[in-house]
Amino acid sequence: MKGDAEDAVINVNEAVPKGSDNSPYSVTLENLNAINAEKDNDGLQKLGGIKGLSASLYTDLQHGLDPDAPGPAGVEAHRTAFGPNKFPEKPPPNFFAILLDAAQ
């Protein structure tokens, strides 16, 4: 999606205040969740669009995270700030749920 917001150059440290969790990123997990869950395009544009969000997370739009990068651009720093990038595992169904399902 091309637009004026993607072409804008912003200082991400001025655009969004750093989170209170001493994170090196100017966007918080709550911001990211709200933008994603609510499809909040206005919130994304306040961050400077896709390019601004990428810059605030120290990521590259073409190559993503550098696994060997030190500091806030590294995978470990992102994992520490935002948690692992995986879905929680669903517990397996218990015996009675399997039995009930088979009976139907």
mmCIF file of N, CA and C in Angstrom:
data_model
loop_
_atom_site.group_PDB
_atom_site.id
_atom_site.type_symbol
_atom_site.label_atom_id
_atom_site.label_comp_id
_atom_site.label_asym_id
_atom_site.label_seq_id
_atom_site.Cartn_x
_atom_site.Cartn_y
_atom_site.Cartn_z
ATOM 1 N N MET A 1 0.851 -1.165 0.000
ATOM 2 C CA MET A 1 0.000 0.000 0.000
ATOM 3 C C MET A 1 0.891 1.220 0.000
ATOM 4 N N LYS A 2 0.861 1.994 -1.055
ATOM 5 C CA LYS A 2 1.669 3.197 -1.132
ATOM 6 C C LYS A 2 0.819 4.356 -0.693
ATOM 7 N N GLY A 3 1.420 5.246 0.064
ATOM 8 C CA GLY A 3 0.702 6.425 0.524
ATOM 9 C C GLY A 3 1.666 7.434 1.080
ATOM 10 N N ASP A 4 1.138 8.598 1.359
ATOM 11 C CA ASP A 4 1.978 9.670 1.880
ATOM 12 C C ASP A 4 2.621 9.307 3.202
ATOM 13 N N ALA A 5 1.909 8.570 4.062
ATOM 14 C CA ALA A 5 2.455 8.231 5.373
ATOM 15 C C ALA A 5 3.669 7.314 5.254
ATOM 16 N N GLU A 6 3.672 6.421 4.250
ATOM 17 C CA GLU A 6 4.817 5.534 4.085
ATOM 18 C C GLU A 6 6.037 6.288 3.598
ATOM 19 N N ASP A 7 5.826 7.350 2.844
ATOM 20 C CA ASP A 7 6.929 8.111 2.288
ATOM 21 C C ASP A 7 7.458 9.159 3.257
ATOM 22 N N ALA A 8 6.746 9.405 4.334
ATOM 23 C CA ALA A 8 7.153 10.443 5.278
ATOM 24 C C ALA A 8 8.357 9.987 6.088
ATOM 25 N N VAL A 9 9.244 10.924 6.365
ATOM 26 C CA VAL A 9 10.396 10.650 7.212
ATOM 27 C C VAL A 9 10.056 11.206 8.587
ATOM 28 N N ILE A 10 10.173 10.363 9.598
ATOM 29 C CA ILE A 10 9.837 10.800 10.943
ATOM 30 C C ILE A 10 10.943 10.413 11.903
ATOM 31 N N ASN A 11 10.996 11.098 13.002
ATOM 32 C CA ASN A 11 11.868 10.721 14.104
ATOM 33 C C ASN A 11 10.993 9.919 15.056
ATOM 34 N N VAL A 12 11.167 8.608 15.081
ATOM 35 C CA VAL A 12 10.270 7.760 15.862
ATOM 36 C C VAL A 12 10.365 8.037 17.349
ATOM 37 N N ASN A 13 11.481 8.566 17.816
ATOM 38 C CA ASN A 13 11.597 8.868 19.237
ATOM 39 C C ASN A 13 10.717 10.048 19.631
ATOM 40 N N GLU A 14 10.383 10.906 18.670
ATOM 41 C CA GLU A 14 9.485 12.017 18.948
ATOM 42 C C GLU A 14 8.037 11.655 18.656
ATOM 43 N N ALA A 15 7.815 10.700 17.748
ATOM 44 C CA ALA A 15 6.464 10.374 17.319
ATOM 45 C C ALA A 15 5.664 9.683 18.417
ATOM 46 N N VAL A 16 6.285 8.769 19.117
ATOM 47 C CA VAL A 16 5.604 7.991 20.148
ATOM 48 C C VAL A 16 6.512 7.923 21.364
ATOM 49 N N PRO A 17 6.017 8.298 22.545
ATOM 50 C CA PRO A 17 6.885 8.223 23.721
ATOM 51 C C PRO A 17 7.263 6.788 24.041
ATOM 52 N N LYS A 18 8.457 6.599 24.538
ATOM 53 C CA LYS A 18 8.901 5.260 24.916
ATOM 54 C C LYS A 18 8.001 4.718 26.022
ATOM 55 N N GLY A 19 7.829 3.417 25.999
ATOM 56 C CA GLY A 19 6.996 2.778 27.004
ATOM 57 C C GLY A 19 7.620 2.873 28.386
ATOM 58 N N SER A 20 6.818 2.731 29.399
ATOM 59 C CA SER A 20 7.302 2.849 30.768
ATOM 60 C C SER A 20 8.010 1.594 31.251
ATOM 61 N N ASP A 21 8.100 0.582 30.409
ATOM 62 C CA ASP A 21 8.721 -0.680 30.805
ATOM 63 C C ASP A 21 10.225 -0.703 30.535
ATOM 64 N N ASN A 22 10.838 0.478 30.350
ATOM 65 C CA ASN A 22 12.275 0.602 30.062
ATOM 66 C C ASN A 22 12.674 -0.127 28.792
ATOM 67 N N SER A 23 11.749 -0.263 27.882
ATOM 68 C CA SER A 23 12.006 -0.894 26.597
ATOM 69 C C SER A 23 12.763 0.085 25.705
ATOM 70 N N PRO A 24 13.672 -0.416 24.874
ATOM 71 C CA PRO A 24 14.371 0.473 23.947
ATOM 72 C C PRO A 24 13.508 0.877 22.759
ATOM 73 N N TYR A 25 12.303 0.334 22.661
ATOM 74 C CA TYR A 25 11.439 0.586 21.525
ATOM 75 C C TYR A 25 10.428 1.674 21.861
ATOM 76 N N SER A 26 10.089 2.467 20.864
ATOM 77 C CA SER A 26 9.148 3.554 21.088
ATOM 78 C C SER A 26 7.700 3.121 20.910
ATOM 79 N N VAL A 27 7.487 1.855 20.718
ATOM 80 C CA VAL A 27 6.142 1.300 20.621
ATOM 81 C C VAL A 27 6.052 0.154 21.634
ATOM 82 N N THR A 28 4.913 0.038 22.283
ATOM 83 C CA THR A 28 4.751 -0.993 23.310
ATOM 84 C C THR A 28 3.989 -2.193 22.756
ATOM 85 N N LEU A 29 4.043 -3.271 23.484
ATOM 86 C CA LEU A 29 3.286 -4.463 23.118
ATOM 87 C C LEU A 29 1.794 -4.150 23.058
ATOM 88 N N GLU A 30 1.325 -3.321 23.973
ATOM 89 C CA GLU A 30 -0.085 -2.945 23.976
ATOM 90 C C GLU A 30 -0.443 -2.178 22.703
ATOM 91 N N ASN A 31 0.452 -1.252 22.263
ATOM 92 C CA ASN A 31 0.230 -0.527 21.002
ATOM 93 C C ASN A 31 0.113 -1.509 19.839
ATOM 94 N N LEU A 32 1.045 -2.438 19.770
ATOM 95 C CA LEU A 32 1.046 -3.407 18.673
ATOM 96 C C LEU A 32 -0.206 -4.266 18.685
ATOM 97 N N ASN A 33 -0.600 -4.728 19.866
ATOM 98 C CA ASN A 33 -1.805 -5.557 19.967
ATOM 99 C C ASN A 33 -3.044 -4.776 19.552
ATOM 100 N N ALA A 34 -3.135 -3.512 19.968
ATOM 101 C CA ALA A 34 -4.300 -2.695 19.613
ATOM 102 C C ALA A 34 -4.362 -2.450 18.115
ATOM 103 N N ILE A 35 -3.233 -2.135 17.518
ATOM 104 C CA ILE A 35 -3.206 -1.899 16.072
ATOM 105 C C ILE A 35 -3.609 -3.157 15.325
ATOM 106 N N ASN A 36 -3.120 -4.294 15.763
ATOM 107 C CA ASN A 36 -3.417 -5.553 15.081
ATOM 108 C C ASN A 36 -4.850 -6.014 15.335
ATOM 109 N N ALA A 37 -5.254 -6.090 16.572
ATOM 110 C CA ALA A 37 -6.566 -6.650 16.912
ATOM 111 C C ALA A 37 -7.706 -5.771 16.419
ATOM 112 N N GLU A 38 -7.536 -4.465 16.520
ATOM 113 C CA GLU A 38 -8.607 -3.541 16.147
ATOM 114 C C GLU A 38 -8.472 -3.038 14.715
ATOM 115 N N LYS A 39 -7.455 -3.544 13.984
ATOM 116 C CA LYS A 39 -7.191 -3.067 12.623
ATOM 117 C C LYS A 39 -7.153 -1.540 12.616
ATOM 118 N N ASP A 40 -6.396 -0.985 13.575
ATOM 119 C CA ASP A 40 -6.336 0.452 13.834
ATOM 120 C C ASP A 40 -5.372 1.144 12.871
ATOM 121 N N ASN A 41 -5.877 1.506 11.708
ATOM 122 C CA ASN A 41 -5.049 2.167 10.706
ATOM 123 C C ASN A 41 -4.603 3.550 11.180
ATOM 124 N N ASP A 42 -5.464 4.255 11.931
ATOM 125 C CA ASP A 42 -5.080 5.571 12.461
ATOM 126 C C ASP A 42 -3.908 5.436 13.429
ATOM 127 N N GLY A 43 -3.939 4.424 14.272
ATOM 128 C CA GLY A 43 -2.828 4.187 15.201
ATOM 129 C C GLY A 43 -1.546 3.870 14.462
ATOM 130 N N LEU A 44 -1.654 3.107 13.390
ATOM 131 C CA LEU A 44 -0.489 2.792 12.571
ATOM 132 C C LEU A 44 0.051 4.056 11.915
ATOM 133 N N GLN A 45 -0.825 4.905 11.425
ATOM 134 C CA GLN A 45 -0.382 6.142 10.783
ATOM 135 C C GLN A 45 0.278 7.083 11.790
ATOM 136 N N LYS A 46 -0.161 7.074 13.045
ATOM 137 C CA LYS A 46 0.469 7.903 14.087
ATOM 138 C C LYS A 46 1.913 7.467 14.336
ATOM 139 N N LEU A 47 2.197 6.213 14.060
ATOM 140 C CA LEU A 47 3.560 5.702 14.214
ATOM 141 C C LEU A 47 4.417 5.980 12.988
ATOM 142 N N GLY A 48 3.811 6.556 11.948
ATOM 143 C CA GLY A 48 4.554 6.829 10.718
ATOM 144 C C GLY A 48 4.318 5.790 9.649
ATOM 145 N N GLY A 49 3.228 5.060 9.762
ATOM 146 C CA GLY A 49 2.925 4.016 8.789
ATOM 147 C C GLY A 49 3.833 2.814 8.981
ATOM 148 N N ILE A 50 3.900 1.998 7.955
ATOM 149 C CA ILE A 50 4.700 0.772 8.018
ATOM 150 C C ILE A 50 6.177 1.092 8.228
ATOM 151 N N LYS A 51 6.667 2.104 7.510
ATOM 152 C CA LYS A 51 8.087 2.461 7.635
ATOM 153 C C LYS A 51 8.399 2.981 9.033
ATOM 154 N N GLY A 52 7.519 3.783 9.588
ATOM 155 C CA GLY A 52 7.736 4.301 10.938
ATOM 156 C C GLY A 52 7.705 3.204 11.985
ATOM 157 N N LEU A 53 6.765 2.271 11.838
ATOM 158 C CA LEU A 53 6.690 1.145 12.760
ATOM 159 C C LEU A 53 7.948 0.298 12.678
ATOM 160 N N SER A 54 8.387 0.036 11.455
ATOM 161 C CA SER A 54 9.613 -0.739 11.257
ATOM 162 C C SER A 54 10.810 -0.049 11.896
ATOM 163 N N ALA A 55 10.912 1.256 11.715
ATOM 164 C CA ALA A 55 12.029 2.002 12.302
ATOM 165 C C ALA A 55 11.960 1.985 13.821
ATOM 166 N N SER A 56 10.759 2.104 14.381
ATOM 167 C CA SER A 56 10.638 2.128 15.840
ATOM 168 C C SER A 56 10.951 0.772 16.461
ATOM 169 N N LEU A 57 10.857 -0.296 15.663
ATOM 170 C CA LEU A 57 11.174 -1.640 16.143
ATOM 171 C C LEU A 57 12.571 -2.096 15.719
ATOM 172 N N TYR A 58 13.323 -1.204 15.070
ATOM 173 C CA TYR A 58 14.682 -1.512 14.606
ATOM 174 C C TYR A 58 14.693 -2.738 13.703
ATOM 175 N N THR A 59 13.728 -2.806 12.808
ATOM 176 C CA THR A 59 13.660 -3.928 11.870
ATOM 177 C C THR A 59 13.798 -3.423 10.439
ATOM 178 N N ASP A 60 14.061 -4.328 9.530
ATOM 179 C CA ASP A 60 14.192 -4.013 8.121
ATOM 180 C C ASP A 60 12.974 -4.586 7.399
ATOM 181 N N LEU A 61 12.325 -3.766 6.560
ATOM 182 C CA LEU A 61 11.126 -4.224 5.870
ATOM 183 C C LEU A 61 11.392 -5.358 4.894
ATOM 184 N N GLN A 62 12.587 -5.432 4.356
ATOM 185 C CA GLN A 62 12.909 -6.472 3.382
ATOM 186 C C GLN A 62 13.469 -7.734 4.026
ATOM 187 N N HIS A 63 14.235 -7.565 5.110
ATOM 188 C CA HIS A 63 14.970 -8.695 5.687
ATOM 189 C C HIS A 63 14.545 -9.066 7.105
ATOM 190 N N GLY A 64 13.692 -8.282 7.728
ATOM 191 C CA GLY A 64 13.233 -8.596 9.079
ATOM 192 C C GLY A 64 14.303 -8.348 10.116
ATOM 193 N N LEU A 65 14.342 -9.180 11.132
ATOM 194 C CA LEU A 65 15.326 -9.058 12.205
ATOM 195 C C LEU A 65 16.635 -9.728 11.816
ATOM 196 N N ASP A 66 17.719 -9.148 12.281
ATOM 197 C CA ASP A 66 19.034 -9.748 12.082
ATOM 198 C C ASP A 66 19.344 -10.578 13.324
ATOM 199 N N PRO A 67 19.425 -11.899 13.197
ATOM 200 C CA PRO A 67 19.646 -12.735 14.378
ATOM 201 C C PRO A 67 20.975 -12.475 15.072
ATOM 202 N N ASP A 68 21.932 -11.882 14.366
ATOM 203 C CA ASP A 68 23.245 -11.629 14.961
ATOM 204 C C ASP A 68 23.433 -10.192 15.426
ATOM 205 N N ALA A 69 22.422 -9.357 15.260
ATOM 206 C CA ALA A 69 22.564 -7.940 15.610
ATOM 207 C C ALA A 69 22.594 -7.755 17.118
ATOM 208 N N PRO A 70 23.478 -6.880 17.593
ATOM 209 C CA PRO A 70 23.497 -6.574 19.023
ATOM 210 C C PRO A 70 22.464 -5.496 19.351
ATOM 211 N N GLY A 71 22.160 -5.335 20.610
ATOM 212 C CA GLY A 71 21.289 -4.251 21.055
ATOM 213 C C GLY A 71 19.848 -4.417 20.618
ATOM 214 N N PRO A 72 19.132 -3.304 20.463
ATOM 215 C CA PRO A 72 17.688 -3.361 20.204
ATOM 216 C C PRO A 72 17.306 -3.930 18.845
ATOM 217 N N ALA A 73 18.260 -4.057 17.930
ATOM 218 C CA ALA A 73 17.957 -4.631 16.619
ATOM 219 C C ALA A 73 17.999 -6.158 16.638
ATOM 220 N N GLY A 74 18.460 -6.745 17.722
ATOM 221 C CA GLY A 74 18.620 -8.192 17.792
ATOM 222 C C GLY A 74 17.364 -8.936 18.189
ATOM 223 N N VAL A 75 17.363 -10.200 17.877
ATOM 224 C CA VAL A 75 16.223 -11.062 18.170
ATOM 225 C C VAL A 75 15.994 -11.179 19.676
ATOM 226 N N GLU A 76 17.064 -11.329 20.427
ATOM 227 C CA GLU A 76 16.910 -11.494 21.882
ATOM 228 C C GLU A 76 16.285 -10.263 22.531
ATOM 229 N N ALA A 77 16.657 -9.077 22.074
ATOM 230 C CA ALA A 77 16.075 -7.853 22.626
ATOM 231 C C ALA A 77 14.581 -7.790 22.322
ATOM 232 N N HIS A 78 14.193 -8.195 21.124
ATOM 233 C CA HIS A 78 12.775 -8.222 20.771
ATOM 234 C C HIS A 78 12.030 -9.258 21.604
ATOM 235 N N ARG A 79 12.641 -10.425 21.792
ATOM 236 C CA ARG A 79 12.000 -11.474 22.591
ATOM 237 C C ARG A 79 11.817 -11.010 24.036
ATOM 238 N N THR A 80 12.814 -10.305 24.565
ATOM 239 C CA THR A 80 12.723 -9.803 25.929
ATOM 240 C C THR A 80 11.619 -8.762 26.064
ATOM 241 N N ALA A 81 11.522 -7.863 25.090
ATOM 242 C CA ALA A 81 10.543 -6.784 25.155
ATOM 243 C C ALA A 81 9.121 -7.239 24.843
ATOM 244 N N PHE A 82 8.968 -8.156 23.883
ATOM 245 C CA PHE A 82 7.638 -8.498 23.390
ATOM 246 C C PHE A 82 7.215 -9.939 23.608
ATOM 247 N N GLY A 83 8.121 -10.776 24.085
ATOM 248 C CA GLY A 83 7.797 -12.179 24.300
ATOM 249 C C GLY A 83 8.076 -13.002 23.059
ATOM 250 N N PRO A 84 7.958 -14.316 23.176
ATOM 251 C CA PRO A 84 8.236 -15.180 22.028
ATOM 252 C C PRO A 84 7.184 -15.002 20.937
ATOM 253 N N ASN A 85 7.569 -15.211 19.714
ATOM 254 C CA ASN A 85 6.675 -15.056 18.574
ATOM 255 C C ASN A 85 6.049 -16.408 18.240
ATOM 256 N N LYS A 86 5.166 -16.853 19.116
ATOM 257 C CA LYS A 86 4.474 -18.114 18.872
ATOM 258 C C LYS A 86 3.137 -18.107 19.584
ATOM 259 N N PHE A 87 2.242 -18.921 19.077
ATOM 260 C CA PHE A 87 0.932 -19.062 19.694
ATOM 261 C C PHE A 87 1.047 -19.972 20.908
ATOM 262 N N PRO A 88 0.235 -19.725 21.937
ATOM 263 C CA PRO A 88 0.253 -20.643 23.080
ATOM 264 C C PRO A 88 -0.266 -22.012 22.648
ATOM 265 N N GLU A 89 0.329 -23.032 23.210
ATOM 266 C CA GLU A 89 -0.099 -24.390 22.872
ATOM 267 C C GLU A 89 -1.436 -24.696 23.521
ATOM 268 N N LYS A 90 -2.286 -25.364 22.744
ATOM 269 C CA LYS A 90 -3.574 -25.787 23.282
ATOM 270 C C LYS A 90 -3.357 -27.087 24.050
ATOM 271 N N PRO A 91 -3.948 -27.205 25.226
ATOM 272 C CA PRO A 91 -3.810 -28.469 25.949
ATOM 273 C C PRO A 91 -4.563 -29.575 25.199
ATOM 274 N N PRO A 92 -4.055 -30.782 25.247
ATOM 275 C CA PRO A 92 -4.759 -31.877 24.562
ATOM 276 C C PRO A 92 -6.095 -32.139 25.248
ATOM 277 N N PRO A 93 -7.068 -32.659 24.495
ATOM 278 C CA PRO A 93 -8.367 -32.945 25.111
ATOM 279 C C PRO A 93 -8.225 -34.071 26.138
ATOM 280 N N ASN A 94 -9.021 -33.974 27.188
ATOM 281 C CA ASN A 94 -8.948 -35.031 28.192
ATOM 282 C C ASN A 94 -9.739 -36.262 27.718
ATOM 283 N N PHE A 95 -9.602 -37.334 28.441
ATOM 284 C CA PHE A 95 -10.206 -38.608 28.070
ATOM 285 C C PHE A 95 -11.720 -38.499 27.911
ATOM 286 N N PHE A 96 -12.378 -37.788 28.827
ATOM 287 C CA PHE A 96 -13.833 -37.696 28.780
ATOM 288 C C PHE A 96 -14.304 -36.890 27.571
ATOM 289 N N ALA A 97 -13.569 -35.876 27.161
ATOM 290 C CA ALA A 97 -13.927 -35.111 25.963
ATOM 291 C C ALA A 97 -13.811 -35.984 24.732
ATOM 292 N N ILE A 98 -12.786 -36.827 24.671
ATOM 293 C CA ILE A 98 -12.624 -37.744 23.524
ATOM 294 C C ILE A 98 -13.755 -38.753 23.523
ATOM 295 N N LEU A 99 -14.093 -39.276 24.704
ATOM 296 C CA LEU A 99 -15.162 -40.256 24.824
ATOM 297 C C LEU A 99 -16.504 -39.642 24.412
ATOM 298 N N LEU A 100 -16.792 -38.445 24.849
ATOM 299 C CA LEU A 100 -18.026 -37.757 24.507
ATOM 300 C C LEU A 100 -18.091 -37.490 23.013
ATOM 301 N N ASP A 101 -16.997 -37.081 22.435
ATOM 302 C CA ASP A 101 -16.952 -36.807 20.993
ATOM 303 C C ASP A 101 -17.185 -38.092 20.188
ATOM 304 N N ALA A 102 -16.627 -39.193 20.641
ATOM 305 C CA ALA A 102 -16.795 -40.471 19.956
ATOM 306 C C ALA A 102 -18.229 -40.986 20.077
ATOM 307 N N ALA A 103 -18.883 -40.664 21.169
ATOM 308 C CA ALA A 103 -20.246 -41.132 21.393
ATOM 309 C C ALA A 103 -21.261 -40.393 20.537
ATOM 310 N N GLN A 104 -20.916 -39.237 20.034
ATOM 311 C CA GLN A 104 -21.872 -38.440 19.248
ATOM 312 C C GLN A 104 -21.906 -38.833 17.854
#
